[in-house]
Coordinates of N, CA and C in Angstrom, one line a residue:
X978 N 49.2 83.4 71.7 CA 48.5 82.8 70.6 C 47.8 83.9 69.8
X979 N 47.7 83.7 68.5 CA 47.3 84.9 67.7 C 46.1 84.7 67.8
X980 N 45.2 86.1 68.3 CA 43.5 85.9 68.1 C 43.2 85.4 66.8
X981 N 42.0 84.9 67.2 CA 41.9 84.4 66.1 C 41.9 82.9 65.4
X982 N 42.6 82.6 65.7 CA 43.2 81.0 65.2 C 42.2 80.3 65.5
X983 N 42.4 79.3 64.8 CA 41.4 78.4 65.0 C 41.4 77.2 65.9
X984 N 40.6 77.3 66.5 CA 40.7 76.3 68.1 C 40.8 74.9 67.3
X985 N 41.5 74.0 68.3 CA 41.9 72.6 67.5 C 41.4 71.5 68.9
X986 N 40.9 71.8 69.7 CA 40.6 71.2 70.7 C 39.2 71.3 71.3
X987 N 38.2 70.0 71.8 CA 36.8 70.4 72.1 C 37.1 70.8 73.4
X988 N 36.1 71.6 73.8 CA 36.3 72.1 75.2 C 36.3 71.3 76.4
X989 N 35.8 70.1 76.4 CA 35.9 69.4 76.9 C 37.5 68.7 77.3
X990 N 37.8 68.3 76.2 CA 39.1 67.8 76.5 C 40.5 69.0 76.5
X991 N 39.8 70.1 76.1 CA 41.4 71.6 77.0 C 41.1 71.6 78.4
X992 N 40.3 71.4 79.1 CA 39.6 71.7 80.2 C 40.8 70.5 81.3
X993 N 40.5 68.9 80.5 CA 41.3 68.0 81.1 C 42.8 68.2 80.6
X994 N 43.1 68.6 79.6 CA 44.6 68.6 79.3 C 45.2 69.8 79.9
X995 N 44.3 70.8 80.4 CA 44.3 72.0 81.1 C 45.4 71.4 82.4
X996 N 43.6 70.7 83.3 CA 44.3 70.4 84.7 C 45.3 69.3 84.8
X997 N 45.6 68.4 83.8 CA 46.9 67.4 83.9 C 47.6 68.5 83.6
X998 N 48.0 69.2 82.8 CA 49.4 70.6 82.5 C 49.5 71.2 84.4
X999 N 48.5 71.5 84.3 CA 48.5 72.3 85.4 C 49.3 71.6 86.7
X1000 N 49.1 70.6 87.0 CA 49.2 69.6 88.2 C 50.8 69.2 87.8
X1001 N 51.1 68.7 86.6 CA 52.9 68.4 86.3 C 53.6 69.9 86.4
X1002 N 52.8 70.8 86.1 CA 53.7 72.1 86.0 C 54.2 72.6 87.0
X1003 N 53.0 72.4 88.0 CA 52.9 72.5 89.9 C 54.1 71.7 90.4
X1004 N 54.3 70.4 89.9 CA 54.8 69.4 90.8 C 56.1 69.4 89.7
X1005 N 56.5 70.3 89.2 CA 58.1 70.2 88.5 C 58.2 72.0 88.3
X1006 N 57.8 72.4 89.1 CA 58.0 73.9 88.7 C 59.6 74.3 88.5
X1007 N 60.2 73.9 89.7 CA 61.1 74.8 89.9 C 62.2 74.4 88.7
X1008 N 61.9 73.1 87.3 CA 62.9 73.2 86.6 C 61.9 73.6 84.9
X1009 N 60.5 73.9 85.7 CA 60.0 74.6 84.0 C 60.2 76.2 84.4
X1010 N 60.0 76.8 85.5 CA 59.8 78.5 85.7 C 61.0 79.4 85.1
X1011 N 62.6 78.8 85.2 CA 63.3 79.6 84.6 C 63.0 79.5 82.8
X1012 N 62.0 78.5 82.3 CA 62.3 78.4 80.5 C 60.7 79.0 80.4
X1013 N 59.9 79.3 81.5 CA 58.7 80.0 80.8 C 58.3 81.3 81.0
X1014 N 57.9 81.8 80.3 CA 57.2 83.7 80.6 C 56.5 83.8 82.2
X1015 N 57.2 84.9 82.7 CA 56.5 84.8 84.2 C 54.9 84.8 84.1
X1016 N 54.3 83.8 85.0 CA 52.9 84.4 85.1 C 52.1 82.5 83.9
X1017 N 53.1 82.5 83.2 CA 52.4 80.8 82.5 C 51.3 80.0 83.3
X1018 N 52.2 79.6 84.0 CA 51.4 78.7 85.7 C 49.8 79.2 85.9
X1019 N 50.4 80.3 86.9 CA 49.5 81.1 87.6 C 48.6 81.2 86.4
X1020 N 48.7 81.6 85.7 CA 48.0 82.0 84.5 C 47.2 80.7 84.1
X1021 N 47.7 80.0 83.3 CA 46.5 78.3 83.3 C 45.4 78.3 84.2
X1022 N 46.0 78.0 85.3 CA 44.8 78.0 86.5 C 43.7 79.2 86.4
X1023 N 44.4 80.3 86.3 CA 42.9 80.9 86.4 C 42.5 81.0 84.8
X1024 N 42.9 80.9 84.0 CA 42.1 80.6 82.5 C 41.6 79.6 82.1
X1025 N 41.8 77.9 83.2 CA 41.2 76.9 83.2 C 39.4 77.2 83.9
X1026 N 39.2 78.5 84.9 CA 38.5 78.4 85.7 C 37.5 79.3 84.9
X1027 N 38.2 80.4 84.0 CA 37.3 81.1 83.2 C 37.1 80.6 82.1
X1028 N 37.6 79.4 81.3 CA 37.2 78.4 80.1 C 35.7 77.7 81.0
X1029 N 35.9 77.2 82.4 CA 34.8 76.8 83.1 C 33.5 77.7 82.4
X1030 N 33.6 78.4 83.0 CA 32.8 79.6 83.3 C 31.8 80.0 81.9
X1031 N 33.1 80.4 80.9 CA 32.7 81.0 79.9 C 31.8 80.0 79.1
X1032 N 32.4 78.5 79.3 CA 31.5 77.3 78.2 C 30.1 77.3 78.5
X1033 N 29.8 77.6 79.7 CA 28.4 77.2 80.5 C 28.0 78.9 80.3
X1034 N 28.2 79.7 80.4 CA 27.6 80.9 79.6 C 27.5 80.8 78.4
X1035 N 28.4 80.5 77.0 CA 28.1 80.0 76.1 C 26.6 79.0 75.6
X1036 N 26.8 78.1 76.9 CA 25.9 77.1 76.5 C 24.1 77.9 76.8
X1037 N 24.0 78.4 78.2 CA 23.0 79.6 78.6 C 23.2 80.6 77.4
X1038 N 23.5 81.0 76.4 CA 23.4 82.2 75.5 C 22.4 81.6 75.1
X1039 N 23.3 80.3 74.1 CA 22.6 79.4 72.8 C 21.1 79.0 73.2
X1040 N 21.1 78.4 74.7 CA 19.7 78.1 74.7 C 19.0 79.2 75.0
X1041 N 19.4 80.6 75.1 CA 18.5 81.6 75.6 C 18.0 82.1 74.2
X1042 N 19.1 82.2 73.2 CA 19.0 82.4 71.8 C 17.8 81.5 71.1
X1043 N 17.5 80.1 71.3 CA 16.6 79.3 71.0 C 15.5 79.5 71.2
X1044 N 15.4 80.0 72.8 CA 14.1 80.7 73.0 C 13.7 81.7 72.5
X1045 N 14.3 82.4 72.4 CA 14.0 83.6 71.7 C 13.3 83.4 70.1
X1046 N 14.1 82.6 69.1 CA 13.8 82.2 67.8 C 12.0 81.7 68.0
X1047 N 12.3 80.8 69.3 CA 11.0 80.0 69.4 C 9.5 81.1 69.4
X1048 N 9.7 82.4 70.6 CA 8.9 83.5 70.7 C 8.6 84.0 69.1
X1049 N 9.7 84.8 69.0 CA 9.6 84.9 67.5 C 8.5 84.8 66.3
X1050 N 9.1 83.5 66.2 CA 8.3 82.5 65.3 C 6.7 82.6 65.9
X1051 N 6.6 82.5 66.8 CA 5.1 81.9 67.1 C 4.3 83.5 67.5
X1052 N 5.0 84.9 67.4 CA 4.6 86.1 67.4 C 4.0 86.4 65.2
X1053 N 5.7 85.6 64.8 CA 5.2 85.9 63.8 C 4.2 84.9 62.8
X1054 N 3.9 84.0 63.9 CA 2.7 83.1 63.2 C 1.3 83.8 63.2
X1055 N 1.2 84.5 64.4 CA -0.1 85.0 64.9 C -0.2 86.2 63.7
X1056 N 0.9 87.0 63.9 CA 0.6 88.0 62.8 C 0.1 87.8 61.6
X1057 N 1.0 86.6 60.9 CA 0.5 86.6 59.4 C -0.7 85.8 59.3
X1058 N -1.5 85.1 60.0 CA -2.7 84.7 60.3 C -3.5 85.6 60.6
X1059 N -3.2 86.4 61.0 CA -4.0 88.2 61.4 C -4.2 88.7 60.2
X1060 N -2.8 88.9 59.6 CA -2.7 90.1 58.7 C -3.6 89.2 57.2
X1061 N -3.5 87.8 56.8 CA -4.3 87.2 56.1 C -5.9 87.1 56.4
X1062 N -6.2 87.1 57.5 CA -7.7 87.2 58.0 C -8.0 88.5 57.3
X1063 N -7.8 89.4 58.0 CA -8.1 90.8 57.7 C -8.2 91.3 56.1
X1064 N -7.2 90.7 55.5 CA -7.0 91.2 54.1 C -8.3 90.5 53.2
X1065 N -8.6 89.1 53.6 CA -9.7 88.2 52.9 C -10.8 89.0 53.5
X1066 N -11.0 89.5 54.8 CA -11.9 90.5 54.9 C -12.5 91.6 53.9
X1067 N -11.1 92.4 54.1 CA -11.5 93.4 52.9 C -11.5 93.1 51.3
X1068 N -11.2 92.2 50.7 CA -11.3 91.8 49.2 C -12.7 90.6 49.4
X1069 N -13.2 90.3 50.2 CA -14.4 90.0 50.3 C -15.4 90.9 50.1
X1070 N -15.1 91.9 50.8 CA -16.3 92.9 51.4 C -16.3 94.3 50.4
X1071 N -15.2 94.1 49.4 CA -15.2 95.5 48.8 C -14.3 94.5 47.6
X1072 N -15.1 93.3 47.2 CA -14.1 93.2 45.6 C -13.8 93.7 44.7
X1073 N -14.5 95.0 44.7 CA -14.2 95.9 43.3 C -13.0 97.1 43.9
X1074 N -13.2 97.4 44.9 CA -12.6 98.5 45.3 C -11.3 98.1 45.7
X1075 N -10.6 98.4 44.5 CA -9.1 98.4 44.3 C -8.3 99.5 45.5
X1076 N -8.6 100.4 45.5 CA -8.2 101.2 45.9 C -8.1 101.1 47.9
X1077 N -9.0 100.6 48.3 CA -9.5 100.5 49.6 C -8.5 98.8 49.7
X1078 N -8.6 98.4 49.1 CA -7.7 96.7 49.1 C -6.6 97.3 49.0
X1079 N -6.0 98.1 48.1 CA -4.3 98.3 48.2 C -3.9 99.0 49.6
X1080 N -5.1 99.8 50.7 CA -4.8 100.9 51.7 C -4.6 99.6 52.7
X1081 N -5.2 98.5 52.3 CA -4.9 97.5 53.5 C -3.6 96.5 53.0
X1082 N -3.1 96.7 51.9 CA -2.4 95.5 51.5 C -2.5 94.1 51.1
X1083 N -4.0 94.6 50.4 CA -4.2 93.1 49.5 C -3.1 93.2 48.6
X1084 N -3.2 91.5 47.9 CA -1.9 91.5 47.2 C -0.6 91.7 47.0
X1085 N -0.1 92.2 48.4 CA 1.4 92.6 48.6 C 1.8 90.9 49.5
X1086 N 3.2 90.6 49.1 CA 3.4 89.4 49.1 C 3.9 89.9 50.5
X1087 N 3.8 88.8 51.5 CA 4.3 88.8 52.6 C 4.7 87.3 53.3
X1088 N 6.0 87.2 53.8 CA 6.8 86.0 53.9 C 6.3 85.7 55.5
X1089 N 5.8 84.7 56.0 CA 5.0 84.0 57.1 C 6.3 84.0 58.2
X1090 N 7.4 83.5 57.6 CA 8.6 83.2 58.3 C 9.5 84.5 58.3
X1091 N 9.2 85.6 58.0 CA 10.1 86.7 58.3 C 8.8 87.9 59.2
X1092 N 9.8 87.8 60.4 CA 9.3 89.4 61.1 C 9.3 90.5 60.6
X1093 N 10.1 90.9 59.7 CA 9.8 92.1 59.4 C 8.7 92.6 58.6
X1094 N 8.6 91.3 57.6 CA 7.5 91.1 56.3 C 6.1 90.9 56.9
X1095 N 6.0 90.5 57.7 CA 4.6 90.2 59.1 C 4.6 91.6 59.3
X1096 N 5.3 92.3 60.1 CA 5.5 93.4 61.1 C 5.0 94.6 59.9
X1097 N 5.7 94.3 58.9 CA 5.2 95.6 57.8 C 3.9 95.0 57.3
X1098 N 3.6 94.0 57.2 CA 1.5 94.1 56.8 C 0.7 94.2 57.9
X1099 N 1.0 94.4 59.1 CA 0.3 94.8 60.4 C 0.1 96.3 60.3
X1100 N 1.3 96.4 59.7 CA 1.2 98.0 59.6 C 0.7 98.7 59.0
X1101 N 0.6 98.0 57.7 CA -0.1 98.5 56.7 C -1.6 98.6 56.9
X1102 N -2.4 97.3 57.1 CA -3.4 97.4 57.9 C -3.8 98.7 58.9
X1103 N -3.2 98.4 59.6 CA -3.4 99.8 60.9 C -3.7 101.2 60.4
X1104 N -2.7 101.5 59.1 CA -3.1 102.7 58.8 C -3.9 102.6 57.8
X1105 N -4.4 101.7 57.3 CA -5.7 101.9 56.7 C -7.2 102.0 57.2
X1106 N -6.9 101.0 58.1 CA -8.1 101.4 58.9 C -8.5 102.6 59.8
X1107 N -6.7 103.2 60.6 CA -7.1 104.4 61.3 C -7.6 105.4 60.1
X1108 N -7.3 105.6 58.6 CA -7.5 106.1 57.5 C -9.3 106.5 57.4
X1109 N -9.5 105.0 57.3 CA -10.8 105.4 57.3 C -11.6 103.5 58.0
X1110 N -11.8 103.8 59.4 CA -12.1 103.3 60.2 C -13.8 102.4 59.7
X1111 N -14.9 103.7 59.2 CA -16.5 103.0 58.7 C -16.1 102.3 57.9
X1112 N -15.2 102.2 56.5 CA -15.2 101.0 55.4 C -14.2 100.3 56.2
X1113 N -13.7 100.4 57.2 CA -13.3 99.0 57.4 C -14.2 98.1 58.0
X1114 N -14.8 99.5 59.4 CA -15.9 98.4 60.0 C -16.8 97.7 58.8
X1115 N -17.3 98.7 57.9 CA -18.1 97.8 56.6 C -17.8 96.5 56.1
X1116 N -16.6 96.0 55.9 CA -16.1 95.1 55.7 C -15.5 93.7 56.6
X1117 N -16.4 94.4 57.8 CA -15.9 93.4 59.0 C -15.2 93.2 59.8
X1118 N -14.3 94.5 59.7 CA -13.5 94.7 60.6 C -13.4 95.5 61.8
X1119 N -13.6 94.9 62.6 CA -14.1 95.4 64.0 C -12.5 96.4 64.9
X1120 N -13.1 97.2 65.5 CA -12.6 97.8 66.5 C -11.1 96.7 66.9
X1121 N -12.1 95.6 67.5 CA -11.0 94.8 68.6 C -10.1 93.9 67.8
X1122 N -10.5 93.7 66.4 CA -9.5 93.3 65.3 C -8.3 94.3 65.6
X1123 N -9.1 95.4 65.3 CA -7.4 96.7 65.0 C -6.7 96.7 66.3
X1124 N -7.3 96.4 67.5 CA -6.9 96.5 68.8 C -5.9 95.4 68.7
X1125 N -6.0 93.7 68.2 CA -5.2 92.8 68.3 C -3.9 93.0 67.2
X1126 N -4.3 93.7 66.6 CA -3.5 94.0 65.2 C -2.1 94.7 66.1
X1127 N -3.0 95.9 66.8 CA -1.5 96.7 67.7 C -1.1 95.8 68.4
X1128 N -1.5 94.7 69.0 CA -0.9 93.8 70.3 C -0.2 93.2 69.6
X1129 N -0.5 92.6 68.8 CA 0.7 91.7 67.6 C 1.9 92.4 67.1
X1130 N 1.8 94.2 66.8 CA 2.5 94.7 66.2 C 3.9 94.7 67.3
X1131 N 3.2 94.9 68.5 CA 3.8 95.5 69.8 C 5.0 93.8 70.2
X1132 N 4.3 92.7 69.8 CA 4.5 91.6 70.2 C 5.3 91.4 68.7
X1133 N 5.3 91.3 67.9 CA 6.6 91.5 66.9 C 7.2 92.1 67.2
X1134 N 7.4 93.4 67.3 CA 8.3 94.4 67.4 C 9.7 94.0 68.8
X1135 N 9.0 93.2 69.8 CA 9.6 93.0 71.3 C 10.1 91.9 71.0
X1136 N 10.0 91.1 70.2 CA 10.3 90.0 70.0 C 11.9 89.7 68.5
X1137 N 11.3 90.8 67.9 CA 12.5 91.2 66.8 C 13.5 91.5 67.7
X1138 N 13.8 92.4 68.9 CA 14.5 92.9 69.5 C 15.1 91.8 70.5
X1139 N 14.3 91.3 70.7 CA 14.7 90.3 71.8 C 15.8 89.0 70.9
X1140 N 15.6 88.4 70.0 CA 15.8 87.7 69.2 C 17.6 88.5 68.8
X1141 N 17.2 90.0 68.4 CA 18.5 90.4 68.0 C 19.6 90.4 69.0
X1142 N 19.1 90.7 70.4 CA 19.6 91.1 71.4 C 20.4 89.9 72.4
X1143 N 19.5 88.5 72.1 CA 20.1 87.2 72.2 C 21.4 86.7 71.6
X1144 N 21.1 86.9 70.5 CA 21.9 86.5 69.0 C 23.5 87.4 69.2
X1145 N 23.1 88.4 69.6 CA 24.4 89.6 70.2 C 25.2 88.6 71.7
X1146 N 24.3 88.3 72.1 CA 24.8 87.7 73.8 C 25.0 86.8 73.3
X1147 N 24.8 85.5 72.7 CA 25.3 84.5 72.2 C 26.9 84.6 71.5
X1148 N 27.0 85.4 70.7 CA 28.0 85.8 70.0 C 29.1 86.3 70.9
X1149 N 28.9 86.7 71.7 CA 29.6 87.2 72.9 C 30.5 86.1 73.5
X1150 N 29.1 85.2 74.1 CA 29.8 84.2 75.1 C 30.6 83.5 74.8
X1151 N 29.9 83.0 73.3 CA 30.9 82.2 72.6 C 32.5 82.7 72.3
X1152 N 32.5 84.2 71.6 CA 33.7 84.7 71.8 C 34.7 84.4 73.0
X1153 N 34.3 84.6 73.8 CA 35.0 85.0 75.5 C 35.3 83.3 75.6
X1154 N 34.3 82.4 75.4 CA 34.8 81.0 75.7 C 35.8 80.6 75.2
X1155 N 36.0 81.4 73.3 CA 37.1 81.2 72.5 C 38.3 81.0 73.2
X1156 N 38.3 82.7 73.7 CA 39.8 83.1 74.1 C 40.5 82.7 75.2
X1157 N 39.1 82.2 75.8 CA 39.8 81.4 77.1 C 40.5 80.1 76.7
X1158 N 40.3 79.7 76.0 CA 40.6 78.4 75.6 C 41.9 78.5 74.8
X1159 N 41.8 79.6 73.8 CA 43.1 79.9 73.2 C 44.1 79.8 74.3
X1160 N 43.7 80.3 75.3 CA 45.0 81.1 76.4 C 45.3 79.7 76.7
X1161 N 44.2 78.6 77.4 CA 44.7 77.9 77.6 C 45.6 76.9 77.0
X1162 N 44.9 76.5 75.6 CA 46.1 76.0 74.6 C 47.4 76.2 74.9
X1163 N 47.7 77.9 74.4 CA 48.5 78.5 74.4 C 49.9 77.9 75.3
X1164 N 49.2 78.1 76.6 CA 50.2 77.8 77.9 C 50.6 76.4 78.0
X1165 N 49.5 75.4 77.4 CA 49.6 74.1 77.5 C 50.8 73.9 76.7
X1166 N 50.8 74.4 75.3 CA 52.0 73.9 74.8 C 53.3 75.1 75.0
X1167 N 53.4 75.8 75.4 CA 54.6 77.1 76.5 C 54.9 75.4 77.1
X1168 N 53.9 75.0 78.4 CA 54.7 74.1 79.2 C 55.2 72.9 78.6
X1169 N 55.2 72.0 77.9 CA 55.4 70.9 77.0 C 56.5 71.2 76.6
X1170 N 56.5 72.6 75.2 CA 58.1 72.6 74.8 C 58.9 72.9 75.9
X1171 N 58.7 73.9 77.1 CA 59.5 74.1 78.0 C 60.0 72.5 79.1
X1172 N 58.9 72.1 78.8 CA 59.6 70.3 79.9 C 60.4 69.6 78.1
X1173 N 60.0 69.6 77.4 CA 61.0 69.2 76.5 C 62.5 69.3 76.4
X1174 N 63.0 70.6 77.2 CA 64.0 70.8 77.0 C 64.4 70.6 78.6
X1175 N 64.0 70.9 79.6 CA 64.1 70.7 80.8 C 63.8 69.3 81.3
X1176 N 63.6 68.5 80.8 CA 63.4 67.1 80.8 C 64.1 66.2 79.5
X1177 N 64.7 66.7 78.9 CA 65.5 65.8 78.0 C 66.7 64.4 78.3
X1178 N 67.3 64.6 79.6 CA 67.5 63.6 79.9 C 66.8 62.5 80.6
X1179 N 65.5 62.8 81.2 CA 64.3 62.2 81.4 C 63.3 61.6 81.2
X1180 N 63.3 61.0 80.0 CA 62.4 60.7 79.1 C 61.1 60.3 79.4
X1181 N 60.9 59.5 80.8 CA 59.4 59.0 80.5 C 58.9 60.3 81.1
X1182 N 59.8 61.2 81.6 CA 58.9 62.2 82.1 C 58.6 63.3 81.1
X1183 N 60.0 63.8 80.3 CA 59.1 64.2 79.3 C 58.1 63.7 78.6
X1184 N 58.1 62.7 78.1 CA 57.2 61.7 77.0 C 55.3 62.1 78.1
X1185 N 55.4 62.3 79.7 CA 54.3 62.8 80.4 C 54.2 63.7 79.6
X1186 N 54.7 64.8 79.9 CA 54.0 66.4 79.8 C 54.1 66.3 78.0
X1187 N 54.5 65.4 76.9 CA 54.4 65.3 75.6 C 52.9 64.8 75.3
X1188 N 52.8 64.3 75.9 CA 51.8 63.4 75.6 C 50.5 64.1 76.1
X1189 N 50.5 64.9 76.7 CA 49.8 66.1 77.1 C 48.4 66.6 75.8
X1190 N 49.3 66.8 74.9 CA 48.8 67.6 73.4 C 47.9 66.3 73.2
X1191 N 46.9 66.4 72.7 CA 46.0 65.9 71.9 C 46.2 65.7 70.4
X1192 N 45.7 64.4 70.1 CA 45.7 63.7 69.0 C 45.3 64.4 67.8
X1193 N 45.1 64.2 66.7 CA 44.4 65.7 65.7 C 42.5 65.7 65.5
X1194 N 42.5 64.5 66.8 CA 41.0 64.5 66.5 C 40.4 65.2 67.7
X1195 N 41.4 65.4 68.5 CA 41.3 66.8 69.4 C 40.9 65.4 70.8
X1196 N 41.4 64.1 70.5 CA 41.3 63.5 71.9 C 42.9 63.1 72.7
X1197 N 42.8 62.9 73.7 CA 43.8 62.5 74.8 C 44.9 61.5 74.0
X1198 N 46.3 61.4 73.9 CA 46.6 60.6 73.6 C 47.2 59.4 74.3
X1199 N 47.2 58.1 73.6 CA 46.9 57.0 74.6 C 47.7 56.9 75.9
X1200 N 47.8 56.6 77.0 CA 48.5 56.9 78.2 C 48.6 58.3 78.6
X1201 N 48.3 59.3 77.7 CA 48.1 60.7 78.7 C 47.8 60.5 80.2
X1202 N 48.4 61.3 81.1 CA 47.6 61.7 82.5 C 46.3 62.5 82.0
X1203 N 45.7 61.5 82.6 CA 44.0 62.1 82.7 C 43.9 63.4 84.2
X1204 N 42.8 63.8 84.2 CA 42.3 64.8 85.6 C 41.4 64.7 85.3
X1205 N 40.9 64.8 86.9 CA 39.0 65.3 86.9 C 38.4 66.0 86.3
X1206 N 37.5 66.1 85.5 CA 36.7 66.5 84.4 C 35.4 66.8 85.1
X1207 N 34.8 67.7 84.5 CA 32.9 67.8 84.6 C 32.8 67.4 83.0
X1208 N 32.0 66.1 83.5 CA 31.2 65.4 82.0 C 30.9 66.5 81.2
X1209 N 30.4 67.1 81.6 CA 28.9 68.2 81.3 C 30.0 69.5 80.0
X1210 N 31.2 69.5 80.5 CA 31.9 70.2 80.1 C 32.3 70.0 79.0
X1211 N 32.5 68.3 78.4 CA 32.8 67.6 77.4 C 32.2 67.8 75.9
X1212 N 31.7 69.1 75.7 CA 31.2 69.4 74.5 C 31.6 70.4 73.5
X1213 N 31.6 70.0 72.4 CA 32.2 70.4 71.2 C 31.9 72.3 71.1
X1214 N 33.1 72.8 70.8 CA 33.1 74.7 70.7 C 32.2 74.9 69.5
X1215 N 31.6 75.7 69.9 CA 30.7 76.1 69.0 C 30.9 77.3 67.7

């Protein structure tokens, strides 16, 4: 199957159309194996077990990925609550002194919901105060302010990364669930056209392994052979 393509079945139900292929292919081999590529068979089975595998790593990325968003957010809540404290600090404490407000980043627009835009007014901060430390203290800004200022910086920064580094693993698992699924397709319909032709005088038995393929809404079609399924498995590719 060409990488790529676009999957037409939920994971859930390749999983079942997987093990019914699998089990007719088993139980009529010896008149599909001369019409299919060596290795078809054998092959389903173990791409049925890594379609297993990969969905539930998929599904572990996404929610690791969620967590991550969740840290995030609530790293970059603290900061822009910091970095606003501090700034109403200094344009309090020095309203005239333009000059001492721009070394802190009064008036630079900063987005609450972006880490980077937090992360760079933390920063700004920091070096104004290590700049000149007495007019900050003058304006209220204490030691263990700039001390929390670094913990936040340190705590955005770990959290940008973590967030990126999720978002990468996610993208991954989901990939790999893809391809497993492709393969399986793939083989599912290898075995179908191949009992098509090796079952042509046989009808209700071809019309089994026909009936195999899923409907275009990606469910079983009516009288398909069903197999045992994990519920859990029954969810839509992401």
């Amino acid at each position: 199957m060409r990488q790529g393509r676009k999957l037409s079945w939920r994971v859930g139900v390749a999983l079942r159309v997987a093990e019914a292929a699998y089990r007719l292919a088993t139980d009529h081999r010896a008149a599909l194996d001369p019409r299919l590529p060596a290795g078809v068979i054998e092959g389903l089975g173990a791409d049925m077990a890594a379609l297993r595998g990969t969905s539930a790593g998929a599904k572990a990325a996404r929610a690791g990925k969620r967590s991550a968003t969740i840290t995030q957010h609530e790293a970059g809540r603290r900061g822009y609550e910091l970095a606003m404290a501090i700034r109403a600090a200094v344009r309090g404490g020095e309203p005239d002194d333009k000059a001492l407000q721009k070394a802190f980043g009064v008036g630079d627009q900063v987005h609450a919901r972006k880490v980077t835009s937090v992360e760079a007014a933390i920063e700004t901060i920091l070096r104004g105060a290590e700049a000149d430390p007495e007019r900050a203290r003058g304006v209220g800004v204490l030691p263990e302010d700039i001390e929390e200022a670094r913990r936040v910086r340190e705590a955005l920064s770990t959290a940008d990364a973590s967030q990126e580094g999720k978002a990468v693993s996610s993208k991954v698992a989901t990939s790999n669930r893809d391809e497993a699924q492709r393969r399986v397709q793939q083989a599912v319909r290898r075995i179908v056209g191949a009992a098509a032709l090796a079952f042509r005088g046989q009808p209700d038995l071809a019309r089994l392994f026909a009936d195999l393929i899923p409907s275009r809404g990606g469910k079983l079609e009516k009288g398909a052979p069903a197999a045992p399924s994990d519920a859990a498995a029954d969810t839509k590719a992401a």
